[in-house]
């Protein structure tokens, strides 16, 4: 039996969209609208790279040195970003997810995964992802603490918006009050800087050009959006979220062919700082969602 690097392939269709969800990481391998890529994808005989379409449980972004203290206990996570000595993007990117719906609705896929305790994260979570296509793709992420003790928790996702051309030639539009500055070596947070009037101010919509971004933003609306537009064709890809943070990355890892827009419930290093960290009591759940549209 030959197994694809991204595992099982679950296709859903609706509203002119077609998406493929995969069992490895439970992520989105591709999303198109009337045949046009809306999210940058990868081939079914490839593994996800550069975080394409992946989900980040139980923390997004980085934890410096993989070290933190929670409930009086010091923890050490595996350093999954060894070049910077960080633990990055959680524990489920390469885990196997199981399809939980019966497939009777062609526009819906539900995937689940049980995260067991492991070194640095001695907690048990039941995780659930629901994908639904209407006039957009809606992704809902739910985590439930099924263990006996409180668990630190954060969520993020790593989709890349694309309009089919290098993003230097595209118009970016989003609004945020503050940008998180980070150190050059480990990308450890060093403080907030105002976005207004800075090179990162795209509130009126303008060409990205040579601007390089790999930062978290906050001071967002309760429902915020990031739009990428081809000024020649008018093609648009939009991500809308409800999280207090989002990371933008100008996709140098994929040749600046797409823009990573990462909704995040907390900033980098939240396990260390406690900033916007969710603490799940036993039996408690947390739910968040984001949408991708054109």
Coordinates of C-alpha atoms in Angstrom, one line a residue:
X1 CA 0.0 0.0 0.0
X2 CA 1.3 3.4 -1.0
X3 CA 0.5 6.3 1.4
X4 CA 0.7 9.9 0.3
X5 CA 3.0 12.2 2.2
X6 CA -0.1 14.3 3.2
X7 CA -2.2 11.3 4.0
X8 CA -5.8 10.9 3.2
X9 CA -7.4 13.5 0.8
X10 CA -10.8 14.8 1.7
X11 CA -12.5 17.0 -1.0
X12 CA -15.3 19.4 -0.3
X13 CA -17.1 21.6 -2.8
X14 CA -19.6 24.4 -2.6
X15 CA -20.3 28.0 -3.8
X16 CA -17.8 27.8 -6.6
X17 CA -15.0 26.7 -4.2
X18 CA -13.2 23.4 -4.1
X19 CA -10.9 22.5 -1.1
X20 CA -8.8 19.5 -0.2
X21 CA -8.2 18.7 3.4
X22 CA -5.6 16.2 4.4
X23 CA -5.2 13.8 7.3
X24 CA -1.6 14.8 8.0
X25 CA -2.0 17.8 10.3
X26 CA -5.7 18.2 9.3
X27 CA -4.6 21.1 7.1
X28 CA -5.8 22.6 3.8
X29 CA -3.8 21.3 0.9
X30 CA -5.5 23.5 -1.7
X31 CA -8.4 25.9 -2.1
X32 CA -9.6 27.2 -5.4
X33 CA -12.5 29.3 -6.6
X34 CA -13.8 28.7 -10.2
X35 CA -10.4 27.0 -10.8
X36 CA -8.3 29.9 -9.5
X37 CA -6.0 29.2 -6.5
X38 CA -7.1 31.3 -3.5
X39 CA -4.7 29.7 -1.1
X40 CA -1.2 28.6 -2.1
X41 CA -1.3 24.8 -2.2
X42 CA 1.0 21.8 -2.8
X43 CA 0.8 18.6 -4.8
X44 CA -0.7 15.5 -3.3
X45 CA 2.6 13.7 -3.6
X46 CA 4.4 16.4 -1.6
X47 CA 4.5 17.0 2.2
X48 CA 3.5 20.4 3.4
X49 CA 6.4 22.9 3.5
X50 CA 6.8 26.4 4.9
X51 CA 3.7 25.7 7.0
X52 CA 1.3 25.7 4.0
X53 CA -2.3 25.3 5.3
X54 CA -1.2 23.8 8.6
X55 CA -2.9 24.3 12.0
X56 CA -0.9 25.2 15.1
X57 CA -2.1 23.5 18.3
X58 CA -1.6 24.0 21.2
X59 CA 0.4 27.2 20.6
X60 CA 1.1 29.3 17.5
X61 CA 4.4 30.9 16.5
X62 CA 7.5 30.4 18.8
X63 CA 8.4 29.7 22.4
X64 CA 11.9 30.9 23.1
X65 CA 14.3 28.1 24.0
X66 CA 11.2 25.9 24.2
X67 CA 11.1 26.7 27.9
X68 CA 8.3 28.0 30.1
X69 CA 6.8 27.6 33.6
X70 CA 3.1 26.8 34.1
X71 CA 1.3 26.1 37.4
X72 CA 4.7 26.0 39.2
X73 CA 6.3 23.5 37.0
X74 CA 9.2 24.2 34.6
X75 CA 8.7 22.7 31.2
X76 CA 11.1 22.0 28.3
X77 CA 9.7 21.4 24.8
X78 CA 11.6 19.8 21.9
X79 CA 13.4 22.5 19.8
X80 CA 11.6 22.1 16.5
X81 CA 13.3 25.3 15.1
X82 CA 16.8 24.3 16.0
X83 CA 18.5 27.0 14.0
X84 CA 16.9 29.6 16.4
X85 CA 16.7 27.3 19.4
X86 CA 12.9 27.6 19.6
X87 CA 9.9 25.4 19.8
X88 CA 7.7 26.4 16.9
X89 CA 4.1 26.1 15.8
X90 CA 2.8 23.5 18.3
X91 CA 2.6 19.7 18.3
X92 CA 0.1 18.6 15.7
X93 CA 1.4 19.7 12.3
X94 CA 2.5 16.2 11.4
X95 CA 0.0 14.3 13.5
X96 CA -2.6 12.0 11.9
X97 CA -6.2 13.3 12.0
X98 CA -9.4 11.3 11.5
X99 CA -12.4 12.3 9.5
X100 CA -15.4 12.5 11.9
X101 CA -18.3 13.4 9.6
X102 CA -20.2 10.8 7.4
X103 CA -19.4 12.6 4.1
X104 CA -23.1 13.1 3.4
X105 CA -22.7 16.9 3.0
X106 CA -20.3 17.6 0.1
X107 CA -19.5 21.0 1.5
X108 CA -18.4 19.9 4.9
X109 CA -15.4 18.0 6.4
X110 CA -14.9 17.5 10.1
X111 CA -11.5 16.2 11.4
X112 CA -10.5 15.2 14.9
X113 CA -7.3 14.4 16.8
X114 CA -6.5 13.5 20.4
X115 CA -3.4 15.2 21.6
X116 CA -1.8 13.2 24.4
X117 CA 0.7 14.5 26.9
X118 CA 4.3 14.6 25.9
X119 CA 7.6 16.1 27.1
X120 CA 7.1 19.8 27.8
X121 CA 3.3 19.6 27.4
X122 CA 1.8 17.1 29.9
X123 CA -1.8 17.7 29.0
X124 CA -4.5 15.9 27.0
X125 CA -6.7 17.8 24.5
X126 CA -9.4 16.7 22.1
X127 CA -9.1 18.8 18.9
X128 CA -11.8 19.3 16.3
X129 CA -11.6 21.1 12.9
X130 CA -14.7 21.9 10.9
X131 CA -14.5 23.0 7.3
X132 CA -17.6 24.4 5.5
X133 CA -18.0 25.9 2.1
X134 CA -20.7 28.4 1.3
X135 CA -19.8 31.7 -0.4
X136 CA -16.5 31.3 1.5
X137 CA -14.5 28.7 3.4
X138 CA -15.1 28.8 7.1
X139 CA -12.7 26.9 9.4
X140 CA -13.7 26.4 13.0
X141 CA -11.2 25.1 15.5
X142 CA -12.2 23.6 18.9
X143 CA -10.0 22.4 21.7
X144 CA -11.3 20.6 24.8
X145 CA -9.3 19.8 27.9
X146 CA -9.9 16.1 28.6
X147 CA -7.2 15.9 31.2
X148 CA -7.3 16.3 35.0
X149 CA -5.4 19.6 35.3
X150 CA -5.5 23.0 33.7
X151 CA -3.7 23.4 30.4
X152 CA -2.1 26.4 28.7
X153 CA -3.5 26.8 25.2
X154 CA -3.2 28.8 22.1
X155 CA -4.2 28.3 18.5
X156 CA -3.0 29.5 15.1
X157 CA -3.3 28.6 11.4
X158 CA -0.9 29.1 8.6
X159 CA -2.7 29.6 5.2
X160 CA -1.1 31.6 2.4
X161 CA -3.3 33.9 0.3
X162 CA -2.5 34.0 -3.4
X163 CA -3.8 35.7 -6.5
X164 CA -1.5 33.9 -8.9
X165 CA 1.4 36.3 -9.1
X166 CA 4.4 37.5 -7.0
X167 CA 3.0 39.5 -4.1
X168 CA 5.5 42.4 -4.8
X169 CA 3.1 43.4 -7.6
X170 CA -0.1 43.0 -5.4
X171 CA -2.0 45.4 -3.2
X172 CA -2.2 44.6 0.5
X173 CA -4.9 46.0 2.8
X174 CA -5.3 45.5 6.5
X175 CA -5.7 47.6 9.7
X176 CA -3.9 47.1 13.0
X177 CA -2.8 49.4 15.8
X178 CA 0.5 47.7 16.7
X179 CA 3.2 45.5 15.4
X180 CA 5.2 43.2 17.6
X181 CA 9.0 43.8 17.2
X182 CA 11.3 40.8 17.6
X183 CA 15.0 40.1 18.1
X184 CA 17.1 39.3 15.0
X185 CA 18.5 36.0 16.4
X186 CA 15.6 34.1 17.9
X187 CA 12.7 36.3 16.9
X188 CA 11.9 36.8 20.6
X189 CA 9.3 39.6 21.2
X190 CA 10.9 42.9 22.3
X191 CA 7.9 45.2 22.4
X192 CA 5.1 46.8 20.4
X193 CA 5.5 49.6 17.8
X194 CA 2.7 51.7 16.3
X195 CA 1.7 50.7 12.8
X196 CA 0.3 54.1 11.7
X197 CA 2.7 56.0 9.5
X198 CA 5.3 53.1 9.5
X199 CA 6.4 51.0 6.5
X200 CA 3.9 48.4 7.8
X201 CA 0.9 50.7 7.4
X202 CA -1.4 49.2 4.7
X203 CA -4.6 50.6 6.1
X204 CA -5.4 52.4 2.8
X205 CA -4.3 49.6 0.6
X206 CA -1.1 49.9 -1.4
X207 CA 1.5 47.8 -3.3
X208 CA 3.6 45.5 -1.2
X209 CA 6.7 46.2 -3.3
X210 CA 9.9 45.0 -1.6
X211 CA 8.5 45.3 1.9
X212 CA 9.5 42.3 4.0
X213 CA 7.2 41.3 6.9
X214 CA 7.4 38.5 9.4
X215 CA 5.7 40.0 12.4
X216 CA 2.6 39.7 14.6
X217 CA 0.0 42.4 14.7
X218 CA -2.6 43.3 17.3
X219 CA -5.0 46.1 18.0
X220 CA -7.3 44.5 15.5
X221 CA -11.1 44.9 15.0
X222 CA -13.2 42.2 16.6
X223 CA -13.6 40.9 13.1
X224 CA -10.6 41.8 11.0
X225 CA -9.7 41.1 7.4
X226 CA -6.5 41.0 5.3
X227 CA -7.0 41.4 1.6
X228 CA -4.5 40.6 -1.2
X229 CA -5.5 42.0 -4.7
X230 CA -4.0 41.8 -8.2
X231 CA -4.4 45.4 -9.4
X232 CA -4.4 44.3 -13.0
X233 CA -7.0 41.4 -13.0
X234 CA -8.9 42.5 -9.9
X235 CA -8.5 39.0 -8.4
X236 CA -8.8 39.0 -4.6
X237 CA -8.1 36.7 -1.8
X238 CA -9.3 37.7 1.7
X239 CA -8.9 36.2 5.1
X240 CA -11.2 37.3 8.0
X241 CA -10.6 36.3 11.6
X242 CA -11.8 36.9 15.1
X243 CA -8.5 36.5 17.0
X244 CA -6.7 39.3 18.9
X245 CA -3.5 38.6 17.0
X246 CA -2.4 37.7 13.5
X247 CA 1.0 37.1 11.9
X248 CA 1.9 38.3 8.4
X249 CA 4.7 36.7 6.5
X250 CA 5.7 37.9 3.0
X251 CA 6.5 34.4 2.0
X252 CA 10.2 34.5 1.3
X253 CA 10.2 30.7 1.9
X254 CA 7.9 30.3 -1.1
X255 CA 9.5 32.9 -3.3
X256 CA 7.1 35.6 -2.3
X257 CA 4.4 34.0 -4.4
X258 CA 1.9 34.2 -1.6
X259 CA 1.2 36.0 1.7
X260 CA 0.9 34.0 4.9
X261 CA -1.9 35.4 7.1
X262 CA -1.9 33.6 10.4
X263 CA -4.8 34.1 12.9
X264 CA -3.5 33.6 16.4
X265 CA -5.2 33.6 19.7
X266 CA -2.0 34.8 21.4
X267 CA 1.3 36.3 20.5
X268 CA 4.7 34.5 20.3
X269 CA 6.1 33.4 23.7
X270 CA 2.6 33.5 25.3
X271 CA 3.5 30.3 27.3
X272 CA 6.3 32.4 28.9
X273 CA 4.6 35.7 29.2
X274 CA 1.0 34.7 29.8
X275 CA -0.1 37.5 27.4
X276 CA -3.6 36.5 26.0
X277 CA -2.9 32.9 27.0
X278 CA -5.9 30.7 27.2
X279 CA -6.0 28.4 30.3
X280 CA -8.4 25.5 29.8
X281 CA -9.8 24.0 33.0
X282 CA -10.6 20.3 32.9
X283 CA -13.6 19.8 30.7
X284 CA -13.4 23.4 29.3
X285 CA -13.4 24.1 25.5
X286 CA -12.2 27.0 23.4
X287 CA -13.5 27.8 19.9
X288 CA -12.3 30.2 17.2
X289 CA -12.9 30.5 13.5
X290 CA -11.6 32.2 10.3
X291 CA -12.9 32.6 6.8
X292 CA -11.3 32.7 3.4
X293 CA -13.2 34.4 0.6
X294 CA -12.7 36.2 -2.8

